Amino acid sequence: MIQLHQVRKSYRNQQQLLPILDIPHWHVAQGDRIALLGPSGSGKSTLLYLLCGVLAPDEGTCKVGNEPLHQMTELERDHFRAKHVGIIFQDFHLISSLSAKQNIELVYDGSLHGRARHSHIQQWFERVGLQDRMNHLPGQLSRGQQQRVAIIRALINRPSLLLADEPTGSLDYDTAQYTMNLLLQLAQEEGSTLLTVTHDQHLASQYPKQLHISAINRLAVHPYPAEKSSMNSRRLMEGAAT
Amino acid sequence: MSVFQLLWRNMMHRRTLSLLTIVSIAITIALLLVLLQVRAGIEHGAEKGYGPFELTLGSKGSSTQLVLNTYYRVGTPAQNIPQQVLHDVLKESEVAHAYAMTAGDSYQGYPIVGMDAAYFYTRYGDQTMKAGGMYTKTGEAVIGSHVASQLGLRVGDTFHGNHGLVNGGSHSFDNSPKENSEVTPNDQHEEAHSEQQAEAVGSEHHNESDEPNHDHEHFEYRIVGILPTLGTADDRAVFTTLDYAWHVHGITNVEDKMITAILVQPKSLLGAQAIKNKFNQRADVQAVYTSKAVADVVNVVDRGTELVQFVSLLCVLLAAITLLLSLTSVVTERKKDVGLMRLIGKSRLYVWTILIGEGMFLTGIGAMLGLFLGHLATSFSASSILEWSGVHVDALRIAPGEIQLVLGALIVGFLASIGPAWKVYRVDPLQLFRS
C-alpha cells in the first residue's frame, strides 16, 4: 500500500536547510493499522504530509497504492488525495456554515445520487450513532460528535489510506477511547490502511502496529516495538525507542 | 454538493454582511439605471420631440427658449409675432406644412396651446383618440393623456383657463409668476393684466391663481377629446383652437392678432435653408433649425449629467469597496475551511473559483435587484419626472447601456474579488495540521 524508498525531506529555515525526514525504505501493507509515535519535531506530521500528497519529497520515491506521488504535479496530487486519502484532524475542521450532512456531501465522490446518496450517508451516520444529528450545524454538536462526523467525512469515499493526526487530542479520556475504537473498527471494516499520529501510548497500544519515529537528529524511522513493524531501515535500530 | 449550494450556504451563513453587500450593489445599480432611463428619455424625447418640424419660427431672442417651449412645453413662451408671418410662411413653395401656435395660459399648471387640429395628423398620423374627437370650434379642447389621468378629466368636462403658466396650489413649470405674467398671447393683454394684478380673482373651476383672471373667467373650455398617449410633451398639454387667446382677451382686430410660434415642415433641406435665410432677414422674426436647438439643449443636459455621473462613479467605487471588504472578511473567516477543502482534494482553482463565484454571485444578485429597483423607481417616478421636466421615461424599456451596466457591475465585482481570491488561492493546506 505504502512504499517509501530513499525519501528525504528538508525544510528551509532562512538560509539554512533543515533535514526533517530520511527514510531509506518503508513498506506498509493494505489494511494495516499503525499508530505513529514520536517526540515533537521528529517528522511524524511531515510523513503524513508526504503520504497525503500535500508535500512532495526532496528525494526518493513515494508510492501510495501504486500511485507515484513523487512524480505527480500538485493538481494530480489534489486528485489523488480526493480519491484515495481520508484525513482526520485533532480539531475536526468541519465547515461551520454547513450541516453535518452537508459536510459529508462536500467530499462525496458522486458515485450515488438522490435518494441512494441520502440513504448511504444516513447509514454512515447510523454507524457512528449520529442519525439524529445529520442536520445539525457543527456548533450544535459536542466535540466527540464533531469528530465522529469528521470520521465519516474521511471514510465515506472508502479511501485506501486513512491518515489521522492526533484524532483524540482534544477529547476527554472516555470520548477519546470511544472515538479511537470507532476509528479502528471502521477502518478495518472498510479495509482502509490507517496511519494515526498520537502522543497517547495507551491509545496507541490498541493498534495492531505501533511505529516510533526517532528524534529529529536521528533522521530515521524506527519500529515501535521493533518486532511489530514492517519497516526496513538502514539505521533501523539507531536510537530506537523501547 | 454543488458549487452553487456551497456558495449559497456560505452566503446564508453570513447573511447580514451578504445582505449589506447586495443592498449596496443594488442601490448603486438602481441609481445608475434611473440615470440611464432619464438620459434615454431625454435623448428619445429630443429625437421624437419635434416631429417633422425642422424649422421653428418665433420672435427674436433665445432660440433654445423658442424650441423648448414650442415642442417640450418647458419654460416660458417667447414673445409673440404677428399672425401675418404665418400667412407669409404658407406662401412659400418649399413649405410642406406650417402651423401657428398660441400659448401663455394654463389649466392646473398644464399649458393651454392653441393649434390647428391638422397639426396632430401631420405629426402623429391617424392615431385614434383615446376618447372623444378633435376640437372643431373655439372653446373646444382636447387634453393630453397625462393631463387626463392626473386631473381625472373626462370628455364633456368644462374648465376655465388660467393666465400664465402658474397655477396656485400646484407647481409651475416656471417658478416666477412675475415672469409668467409677462408672457401673454398679446401685448394688449399684458398691459391689461398688469393693471389687474391686485385683483387676485380665482377661477370658480378650481383655479386659485394669485394672477388676475378676469378675462379667463368668461371663457369656458369644453373637453371634446382625450389624446392617446403620444410619448411626447403633448401628453401634458391642453390643446384648443388657435384663436382661443384672442377670444379670451377680446382681440378682434386682425392686426392685433398675434401668435407665439410657427412650426414648419419643409419639403426639403435646401428648402428649409432657404426659408430660414429669408425669414431671418426680418427684424421681428427668427427662424431656427429645431434639431440644432434641441442638440444644444441635450449637450447642456449632458454636461449637467457629467456631475451626476461622477457621483455615480463614487457609488460604484463604494460598492466595490463594500464587496472587497466583505470578501476579505470571508477569507479571514474561512482560511481554515479553505485549507480543509485543499486537504480533501479540492484544487487551488476550485477554492479560487468558490471565492470569485461568491463575489460574482453577490454582485449578480445585487445587479438583478438593482435593475428591479431601478425599473420600479422609474415606474413610480415616471409621472413626476414627466411633470417636472417633460421627459418621458419608459420604465419597461431596456435603457441603452443597461446590459453594459450589468456587465460592468460583474466586471467590477470580478476585479474586487480577485485580491481576496488570490489570498485564498495561496492558502497553505498544511495550516490545518499545524493548528
XYZ file of C-alpha atoms in Angstrom:
677
model
C 0.000 0.000 0.000
C 2.688 2.461 1.038
C 6.170 2.224 -0.392
C 8.790 4.777 0.501
C 12.311 4.464 -0.815
C 15.222 6.758 -0.049
C 12.810 9.530 0.875
C 14.347 12.726 2.168
C 12.628 15.915 3.114
C 14.119 19.119 4.435
C 12.705 22.487 5.382
C 14.429 25.715 4.608
C 14.835 27.920 7.643
C 16.085 31.274 6.330
C 19.311 30.308 4.567
C 19.693 27.019 6.373
C 18.406 23.689 5.124
C 16.924 21.717 7.981
C 16.642 17.974 7.318
C 13.480 16.556 8.833
C 12.972 13.145 7.327
C 15.221 10.472 5.942
C 13.545 7.146 5.280
C 15.674 4.561 3.484
C 12.824 2.147 2.956
C 9.372 1.645 4.346
C 6.529 -0.598 3.291
C 3.018 -0.764 4.663
C 0.532 -3.401 3.548
C -3.062 -2.677 2.572
C -5.316 -2.748 5.627
C -2.547 -2.204 8.162
C -3.493 -0.056 11.133
C -0.482 1.695 12.571
C -0.029 4.102 15.440
C 2.749 6.568 14.753
C 4.578 7.807 17.841
C 7.469 10.076 18.406
C 8.550 13.311 20.024
C 7.709 16.696 18.610
C 9.806 17.614 15.617
C 10.570 14.031 14.798
C 8.878 14.264 11.406
C 5.598 12.422 12.118
C 3.496 15.153 10.608
C 5.866 15.594 7.684
C 5.415 11.930 6.952
C 1.643 12.448 6.848
C 2.044 15.458 4.543
C 4.108 13.333 2.162
C 1.648 10.462 2.237
C -1.365 12.636 1.518
C 0.489 14.463 -1.228
C 0.404 17.938 0.270
C 4.180 17.917 0.208
C 6.456 16.306 -2.310
C 9.689 14.634 -1.185
C 13.002 16.299 -1.990
C 14.417 12.946 -2.993
C 13.354 9.353 -3.266
C 10.210 7.606 -4.314
C 6.890 7.755 -2.528
C 4.143 5.439 -3.732
C 0.717 5.037 -2.226
C -1.422 2.322 -3.806
C 0.990 2.220 -6.711
C 0.476 5.919 -7.378
C 3.899 7.608 -7.668
C 3.316 10.741 -5.613
C 6.868 11.934 -6.145
C 6.247 12.247 -9.879
C 2.892 13.962 -9.703
C 2.081 17.603 -10.206
C 0.277 19.478 -7.439
C -3.028 19.146 -9.268
C -2.549 15.405 -9.735
C -1.784 15.071 -6.052
C -5.011 17.011 -5.290
C -6.962 14.490 -7.370
C -5.107 11.625 -5.743
C -5.960 12.948 -2.287
C -9.630 13.375 -3.157
C -9.826 9.820 -4.450
C -7.574 7.766 -2.223
C -6.977 9.554 1.074
C -9.157 10.345 4.081
C -7.807 12.738 6.712
C -8.874 13.246 10.322
C -7.623 16.213 12.345
C -7.283 16.918 16.018
C -9.645 19.898 15.683
C -12.093 18.155 13.333
C -12.239 21.113 10.948
C -15.848 20.806 9.964
C -17.135 23.732 7.921
C -19.237 25.706 10.338
C -21.680 27.033 7.739
C -22.628 23.525 6.617
C -24.702 20.954 8.472
C -23.143 17.641 9.452
C -24.680 16.016 6.399
C -23.543 18.823 4.091
C -20.010 18.482 5.415
C -20.147 14.898 4.198
C -21.728 15.850 0.887
C -18.905 18.297 0.291
C -16.453 15.433 -0.131
C -18.856 12.858 -1.536
C -17.401 11.455 -4.721
C -20.677 11.451 -6.602
C -20.968 7.713 -7.133
C -24.530 7.791 -5.816
C -27.233 10.377 -6.339
C -30.554 11.454 -4.911
C -32.184 9.035 -2.523
C -29.425 6.474 -2.810
C -26.893 9.084 -1.771
C -29.015 10.223 1.132
C -29.542 6.665 2.222
C -25.817 5.924 2.007
C -24.925 8.970 4.083
C -27.655 8.155 6.568
C -26.247 4.657 7.019
C -22.913 6.163 7.899
C -24.447 8.445 10.484
C -26.205 5.407 11.945
C -22.891 3.560 12.099
C -21.398 6.267 14.298
C -24.604 6.778 16.281
C -25.430 10.250 14.932
C -28.504 9.512 12.836
C -30.472 12.202 14.647
C -27.755 14.827 14.224
C -27.454 14.883 10.455
C -28.925 18.324 10.010
C -27.183 19.920 12.951
C -24.528 22.538 12.396
C -21.097 21.710 13.825
C -21.594 24.301 16.536
C -24.606 22.348 17.731
C -22.601 19.155 18.194
C -20.302 18.108 21.039
C -16.604 17.728 20.293
C -16.869 13.954 20.268
C -19.810 14.134 17.877
C -17.921 16.515 15.622
C -15.034 14.100 15.461
C -17.402 11.274 14.533
C -18.716 13.406 11.677
C -15.107 14.037 10.653
C -14.517 10.268 10.676
C -17.489 9.769 8.344
C -16.101 12.500 6.096
C -12.759 10.736 5.965
C -14.237 7.312 5.228
C -17.342 7.981 3.108
C -15.495 7.540 -0.184
C -13.780 4.335 1.053
C -10.245 5.696 0.760
C -7.437 3.204 0.578
C -5.412 5.335 3.016
C -6.734 6.915 6.181
C -4.495 9.444 7.952
C -5.334 10.677 11.436
C -3.373 13.465 13.099
C -3.923 13.313 16.871
C -7.615 12.482 16.333
C -8.326 12.271 20.052
C -6.034 15.090 21.137
C -8.847 17.459 22.024
C -11.260 14.928 23.505
C -11.723 13.823 27.105
C -10.467 10.399 28.071
C -13.690 8.406 27.678
C -14.618 10.098 24.427
C -11.086 9.614 23.152
C -11.255 5.918 23.982
C -14.607 5.553 22.251
C -13.518 7.551 19.206
C -10.268 5.645 18.786
C -12.060 2.317 18.975
C -14.604 3.529 16.458
C -11.863 4.675 14.114
C -10.041 1.364 14.328
C -13.226 -0.588 13.813
C -14.465 1.408 10.844
C -11.054 1.435 9.155
C -10.952 -2.348 9.487
C -14.499 -2.743 8.153
C -13.716 -0.534 5.181
C -10.358 -2.171 4.553
C -8.532 1.147 4.696
C -4.934 1.415 5.741
C -4.908 3.538 8.885
C -1.973 5.613 9.995
C -2.590 7.546 13.219
C -0.243 10.055 14.782
C -0.695 10.143 18.538
C 1.156 11.023 21.667
C -1.007 8.763 23.785
C 0.829 5.495 24.248
C -2.195 3.886 25.856
C -4.374 4.551 22.841
C -1.513 3.578 20.551
C -1.311 0.226 22.273
C -4.749 -0.632 20.871
C -3.297 -0.558 17.365
C -2.043 -3.786 15.860
C 1.172 -1.976 14.958
C 2.984 0.924 16.506
C 5.795 2.816 14.893
C 8.171 5.199 16.597
C 9.841 7.961 14.698
C 13.075 8.908 16.328
C 14.076 12.395 17.342
C 14.942 14.724 14.541
C 18.680 14.296 14.814
C 18.352 10.570 14.169
C 16.787 11.154 10.757
C 15.293 7.724 10.693
C 12.070 5.911 11.220
C 12.085 3.144 13.761
C 9.638 0.448 14.640
C 7.920 0.573 17.973
C 8.102 -2.058 19.179
C 10.545 -3.228 16.587
C 9.115 -6.676 16.078
C 5.657 -5.286 15.180
C 6.814 -3.007 12.406
C 7.140 -3.874 8.773
C 9.719 -1.184 8.330
C 13.077 -1.790 6.787
C 15.603 0.896 7.595
C 19.300 1.170 7.124
C 19.583 2.724 10.530
C 16.719 0.806 11.900
C 17.888 0.270 15.395
C 19.723 3.506 15.761
C 18.319 5.171 18.849
C 15.216 3.027 18.741
C 12.742 3.651 21.464
C 11.581 0.752 23.528
C -22.661 19.215 -3.016
C -22.662 21.560 -5.955
C -20.615 24.734 -6.055
C -23.848 26.711 -6.160
C -25.130 25.051 -2.992
C -21.835 25.745 -1.262
C -21.924 29.391 -2.347
C -25.468 29.731 -1.135
C -24.708 28.153 2.238
C -21.660 30.358 2.668
C -23.666 33.471 1.941
C -26.528 32.445 4.185
C -24.075 31.768 6.986
C -23.059 35.439 6.839
C -26.411 36.702 5.785
C -26.188 40.178 7.322
C -22.903 41.036 5.641
C -24.038 39.387 2.414
C -27.288 41.328 2.518
C -25.498 44.625 3.140
C -23.177 43.950 0.235
C -26.084 43.073 -2.043
C -28.032 46.165 -0.971
C -25.010 48.373 -1.568
C -24.586 46.979 -5.077
C -28.325 47.087 -5.756
C -28.668 50.749 -4.773
C -25.732 51.685 -6.977
C -27.133 49.794 -9.943
C -30.613 51.214 -9.369
C -29.247 54.752 -9.219
C -27.265 54.284 -12.406
C -30.237 52.683 -14.115
C -32.519 55.581 -13.259
C -29.894 57.919 -14.725
C -29.730 55.798 -17.868
C -33.504 55.773 -18.145
C -33.775 59.528 -17.737
C -30.980 60.104 -20.193
C -32.631 57.737 -22.662
C -35.876 59.620 -22.097
C -34.164 62.927 -22.811
C -32.480 61.619 -25.949
C -35.620 59.844 -27.094
C -37.604 62.997 -26.420
C -35.025 65.063 -28.268
C -35.288 62.775 -31.280
C -39.007 62.427 -31.226
C -39.935 65.687 -29.598
C -40.323 67.920 -32.615
C -41.688 65.501 -35.184
C -41.230 66.566 -38.792
C -40.980 70.258 -37.969
C -37.403 71.002 -38.900
C -37.901 74.748 -38.746
C -39.367 76.860 -35.998
C -40.203 80.497 -36.317
C -40.737 82.863 -33.435
C -39.747 86.194 -32.038
C -36.146 87.275 -31.871
C -34.385 86.101 -28.808
C -33.315 82.774 -27.431
C -33.678 80.006 -29.999
C -33.459 77.447 -27.181
C -36.315 79.065 -25.310
C -38.371 79.150 -28.501
C -37.854 75.464 -29.270
C -38.158 74.236 -25.680
C -41.444 75.980 -25.196
C -42.866 75.201 -28.607
C -42.191 71.454 -28.527
C -41.449 70.484 -24.942
C -43.749 72.908 -23.105
C -40.819 73.826 -20.908
C -40.124 77.354 -19.751
C -41.937 80.478 -20.735
C -43.138 81.162 -24.264
C -41.132 83.606 -26.328
C -42.552 86.974 -27.265
C -45.280 86.941 -29.875
C -45.097 87.619 -33.583
C -47.778 88.900 -35.941
C -50.132 86.327 -37.427
C -49.183 87.760 -40.803
C -45.897 85.855 -40.560
C -47.854 82.608 -40.798
C -49.533 83.774 -43.965
C -46.138 84.689 -45.388
C -44.718 81.284 -44.475
C -47.629 79.466 -46.044
C -46.948 81.282 -49.295
C -43.515 79.669 -49.508
C -43.387 76.890 -52.074
C -40.890 74.876 -50.020
C -43.240 74.588 -47.039
C -44.996 71.252 -46.749
C -46.912 72.146 -43.610
C -46.856 75.086 -41.253
C -48.851 75.521 -38.054
C -49.117 78.538 -35.855
C -49.194 78.114 -32.117
C -50.504 80.373 -29.383
C -49.529 79.820 -25.784
C -49.371 81.567 -22.472
C -52.331 80.310 -20.492
C -52.664 77.188 -18.459
C -55.059 74.984 -16.604
C -53.970 73.498 -13.293
C -50.366 74.024 -14.321
C -50.750 72.380 -17.719
C -50.208 74.726 -20.674
C -53.110 75.575 -22.937
C -51.867 75.518 -26.503
C -53.746 76.964 -29.419
C -53.028 74.966 -32.535
C -54.634 73.970 -35.803
C -56.057 70.459 -35.341
C -54.299 69.360 -38.528
C -51.055 69.541 -36.536
C -51.888 66.189 -34.924
C -52.384 64.438 -38.249
C -49.145 65.842 -39.627
C -47.157 64.930 -36.550
C -48.712 61.668 -35.334
C -50.523 60.288 -38.352
C -54.025 58.995 -37.923
C -53.832 57.700 -34.388
C -57.113 57.023 -32.677
C -58.205 59.374 -29.950
C -58.317 57.786 -26.560
C -61.753 59.247 -26.105
C -63.980 61.689 -27.978
C -62.867 63.598 -31.031
C -60.819 66.559 -32.197
C -61.842 70.142 -31.492
C -63.551 71.924 -34.348
C -64.618 75.256 -32.917
C -63.480 77.854 -30.426
C -63.927 76.775 -26.828
C -63.485 73.099 -27.551
C -60.357 71.426 -26.251
C -58.595 68.094 -26.304
C -56.289 67.135 -23.480
C -53.161 65.051 -23.356
C -53.421 61.608 -21.801
C -51.227 62.599 -18.855
C -53.388 65.634 -18.115
C -56.477 63.459 -18.253
C -55.072 60.884 -15.859
C -53.591 63.423 -13.457
C -56.630 65.681 -13.249
C -59.243 62.982 -13.711
C -60.823 64.862 -16.591
C -63.246 63.299 -18.998
C -64.900 64.218 -22.254
C -67.670 66.694 -21.581
C -65.978 68.349 -18.608
C -65.598 72.098 -18.697
C -62.996 74.374 -17.172
C -61.640 77.881 -17.181
C -58.082 78.670 -18.125
C -55.607 80.491 -16.011
C -53.385 83.303 -17.094
C -49.715 82.372 -17.371
C -48.232 79.037 -16.560
C -48.676 79.356 -12.822
C -51.398 77.566 -11.016
C -51.794 78.479 -7.398
C -51.842 75.439 -5.201
C -49.941 73.280 -7.656
C -46.469 73.568 -9.057
C -45.473 75.501 -12.089
C -43.128 74.933 -14.973
C -41.860 78.370 -14.342
C -41.342 79.412 -10.774
C -41.574 83.098 -11.449
C -45.142 84.334 -11.518
C -43.856 87.748 -12.384
C -42.154 86.446 -15.453
C -45.196 84.449 -16.341
C -47.315 87.484 -16.074
C -45.251 88.995 -18.835
C -45.898 86.131 -21.150
C -49.158 86.608 -22.859
C -50.519 85.875 -26.270
C -50.504 89.575 -26.967
C -49.100 92.754 -25.624
C -52.500 94.279 -25.040
C -53.388 91.607 -22.651
C -50.075 92.001 -20.892
C -50.836 95.580 -20.111
C -54.341 94.782 -19.009
C -53.053 92.036 -16.878
C -50.506 94.282 -15.174
C -53.206 96.677 -14.204
C -55.286 93.933 -12.726
C -52.641 92.226 -10.629
C -54.063 93.423 -7.362
C -57.439 91.914 -8.024
C -56.406 88.352 -7.294
C -59.525 86.769 -8.653
C -59.616 82.980 -8.663
C -61.372 80.760 -11.109
C -64.550 79.141 -9.965
C -63.358 75.952 -11.631
C -60.653 75.070 -9.173
C -58.276 77.794 -10.260
C -56.887 79.599 -7.289
C -54.191 81.565 -9.006
C -52.851 84.734 -7.489
C -52.922 86.106 -11.013
C -55.834 88.265 -12.068
C -58.117 86.054 -14.087
C -60.845 88.361 -15.090
C -60.893 87.576 -18.823
C -60.387 83.898 -18.352
C -63.419 83.504 -16.126
C -65.684 84.322 -19.029
C -64.158 81.884 -21.411
C -65.117 78.278 -20.830
C -63.425 75.309 -22.414
C -65.246 72.078 -23.012
C -63.279 68.892 -23.376
C -64.266 67.094 -26.557
C -61.471 64.569 -26.736
C -58.564 62.934 -24.985
C -55.405 62.274 -26.976
C -53.822 58.832 -26.927
C -50.500 58.512 -25.130
C -48.077 60.048 -27.614
C -44.850 59.773 -25.630
C -44.102 63.467 -26.110
C -44.663 66.669 -24.213
C -48.057 66.890 -25.895
C -49.249 64.354 -23.320
C -49.173 67.053 -20.698
C -50.807 69.894 -22.573
C -54.299 71.111 -23.292
C -54.969 71.869 -26.938
C -57.561 74.101 -28.368
C -58.143 76.227 -31.414
C -55.516 78.770 -32.389
C -57.861 81.688 -31.764
C -58.564 80.904 -28.101
C -56.224 83.589 -26.854
C -57.831 86.242 -28.994
C -61.268 85.258 -27.745
C -60.154 85.093 -24.149
C -58.697 88.528 -24.349
C -61.277 90.055 -26.622
C -58.993 90.764 -29.561
C -60.871 91.290 -32.756
C -58.523 93.449 -34.796
C -56.644 91.379 -37.361
C -53.535 93.475 -36.827
C -53.613 92.734 -33.111
C -53.828 89.001 -33.530
C -50.502 87.586 -32.501
C -49.098 84.088 -32.429
C -46.298 82.602 -30.372
C -44.527 80.366 -32.846
C -44.791 78.666 -36.205
C -43.899 75.026 -36.673
C -42.704 74.406 -40.216
C -42.265 71.121 -42.038
C -40.177 71.969 -45.098
C -40.307 69.891 -48.252
C -36.533 69.568 -48.354
C -33.414 70.520 -46.502
C -32.492 73.001 -49.170
C -35.932 74.451 -48.868
C -35.515 74.692 -45.117
C -32.297 76.622 -45.574
C -33.932 78.994 -47.998
C -36.882 79.672 -45.673
C -34.565 80.120 -42.722
C -32.394 82.603 -44.556
C -35.346 84.537 -45.826
C -37.174 84.913 -42.532
C -34.062 85.611 -40.538
C -33.681 88.785 -42.544
C -36.860 90.137 -40.989
C -36.494 92.331 -37.966
C -39.312 90.790 -35.929
C -38.794 87.087 -36.593
C -36.144 84.461 -36.164
C -36.143 81.079 -37.891
C -34.163 78.293 -36.300
C -33.317 74.725 -37.122
C -35.247 72.804 -34.471
C -32.767 69.937 -34.406
C -29.835 72.244 -33.752
C -31.574 73.975 -30.844
C -32.541 70.586 -29.396
C -28.987 69.315 -29.816
C -27.715 72.389 -27.968
C -30.060 71.618 -25.090
C -29.064 67.950 -25.000
C -25.416 68.986 -24.902
C -26.090 71.243 -21.938
C -28.005 68.439 -20.219
C -25.127 66.070 -20.976
C -22.708 68.415 -19.279
C -25.038 68.579 -16.302
C -25.240 64.826 -16.068
C -21.457 64.573 -16.005
C -21.522 65.697 -12.392
C -24.213 63.162 -11.582
C -22.165 60.510 -13.350
C -19.158 61.434 -11.251
C -21.210 60.946 -8.088
C -22.457 57.664 -9.530
C -18.896 56.539 -10.108
C -18.192 57.245 -6.463
C -21.148 54.999 -5.612
C -19.672 52.286 -7.825
C -16.362 52.666 -6.026
C -18.061 52.424 -2.639
C -19.995 49.344 -3.714
C -16.771 47.742 -4.953
C -15.065 48.539 -1.647
C -18.002 47.024 0.253
C -17.681 43.878 -1.806
C -13.929 43.827 -1.306
C -14.312 44.214 2.466
C -16.951 41.528 2.557
C -14.805 39.065 0.643
C -11.694 39.972 2.615
C -13.532 39.133 5.805
C -14.643 35.892 4.145
C -11.020 34.996 3.513
C -10.047 35.741 7.104
C -13.019 33.792 8.402
C -12.630 30.839 6.120
C -8.938 30.278 5.883
C -9.322 27.003 7.727
C -12.283 25.973 5.599
C -10.227 26.680 2.515
C -7.311 24.713 3.940
C -9.676 21.851 4.620
C -11.016 21.920 1.097
C -7.484 21.806 -0.214
C -6.713 18.851 2.045
C -9.762 16.885 0.996
C -8.559 17.188 -2.555
C -10.123 20.372 -3.889
C -7.712 22.134 -6.191
C -6.419 25.683 -5.843
C -8.535 26.578 -8.848
C -11.626 25.196 -7.104
C -11.180 27.299 -3.955
C -10.305 30.297 -6.111
C -13.472 29.720 -8.110
C -15.550 29.448 -4.961
C -14.468 32.877 -3.774
C -14.691 34.510 -7.176
C -18.060 32.804 -7.512
C -19.193 34.256 -4.223
C -18.128 37.729 -5.327
C -19.860 37.317 -8.663
C -22.918 35.811 -7.031
C -23.249 38.745 -4.624
C -22.677 41.146 -7.497
C -25.111 39.289 -9.730
C -27.886 39.243 -7.141
C -27.170 42.892 -6.315
C -27.257 43.802 -10.005
C -30.527 41.955 -10.618
C -32.085 43.507 -7.538
C -30.727 46.886 -8.641
C -32.295 46.506 -12.088
C -35.590 45.600 -10.490
C -35.422 48.516 -8.074
C -34.290 50.876 -10.829
C -37.192 49.957 -13.088
C -39.564 50.070 -10.145
C -38.318 53.502 -9.087
C -38.573 54.734 -12.669
C -42.049 53.330 -12.922
C -43.165 55.104 -9.757
C -41.450 58.368 -10.621
C -42.169 58.457 -14.376
C -45.220 60.610 -13.856
C -43.353 63.027 -11.589
C -40.417 63.186 -13.989
C -42.797 63.981 -16.817
C -44.499 66.644 -14.726
C -41.264 68.171 -13.600
C -39.154 68.020 -16.714
C -41.342 66.987 -19.598
C -39.158 63.934 -20.084
C -40.972 60.723 -20.860
C -39.333 57.826 -19.053
C -40.474 54.381 -20.060
C -39.865 52.119 -17.085
C -40.492 48.961 -19.083
C -37.982 49.807 -21.757
C -34.462 48.428 -21.519
C -32.388 51.572 -21.440
C -29.441 51.876 -23.799
C -26.418 50.847 -21.780
C -28.409 48.713 -19.342
C -26.767 45.496 -20.468
C -23.369 47.208 -20.335
C -24.277 48.370 -16.828
C -24.819 44.780 -15.700
C -21.672 43.596 -17.456
C -19.743 46.494 -15.930
C -21.052 45.591 -12.476
C -19.953 41.992 -12.960
C -16.519 43.118 -14.120
C -16.158 45.417 -11.101
C -17.366 42.527 -8.910
C -14.788 40.263 -10.513
C -12.000 42.785 -10.052
C -12.970 43.341 -6.414
C -12.943 39.566 -5.881
C -9.544 38.930 -7.416
C -7.500 40.118 -4.419
C -9.326 38.022 -1.804
C -9.464 35.085 -4.220
C -5.717 35.287 -4.705
C -5.266 35.078 -0.934
C -7.469 32.004 -0.895
C -5.563 30.548 -3.812
C -2.366 30.782 -1.805
C -3.741 29.291 1.415
C -1.388 26.628 2.672
C -3.376 23.473 3.440
C -0.777 22.436 5.991
C -2.060 25.099 8.362
C -4.784 22.676 9.428
C -2.245 20.166 10.656
C -0.258 22.890 12.327
C -3.287 24.257 14.145
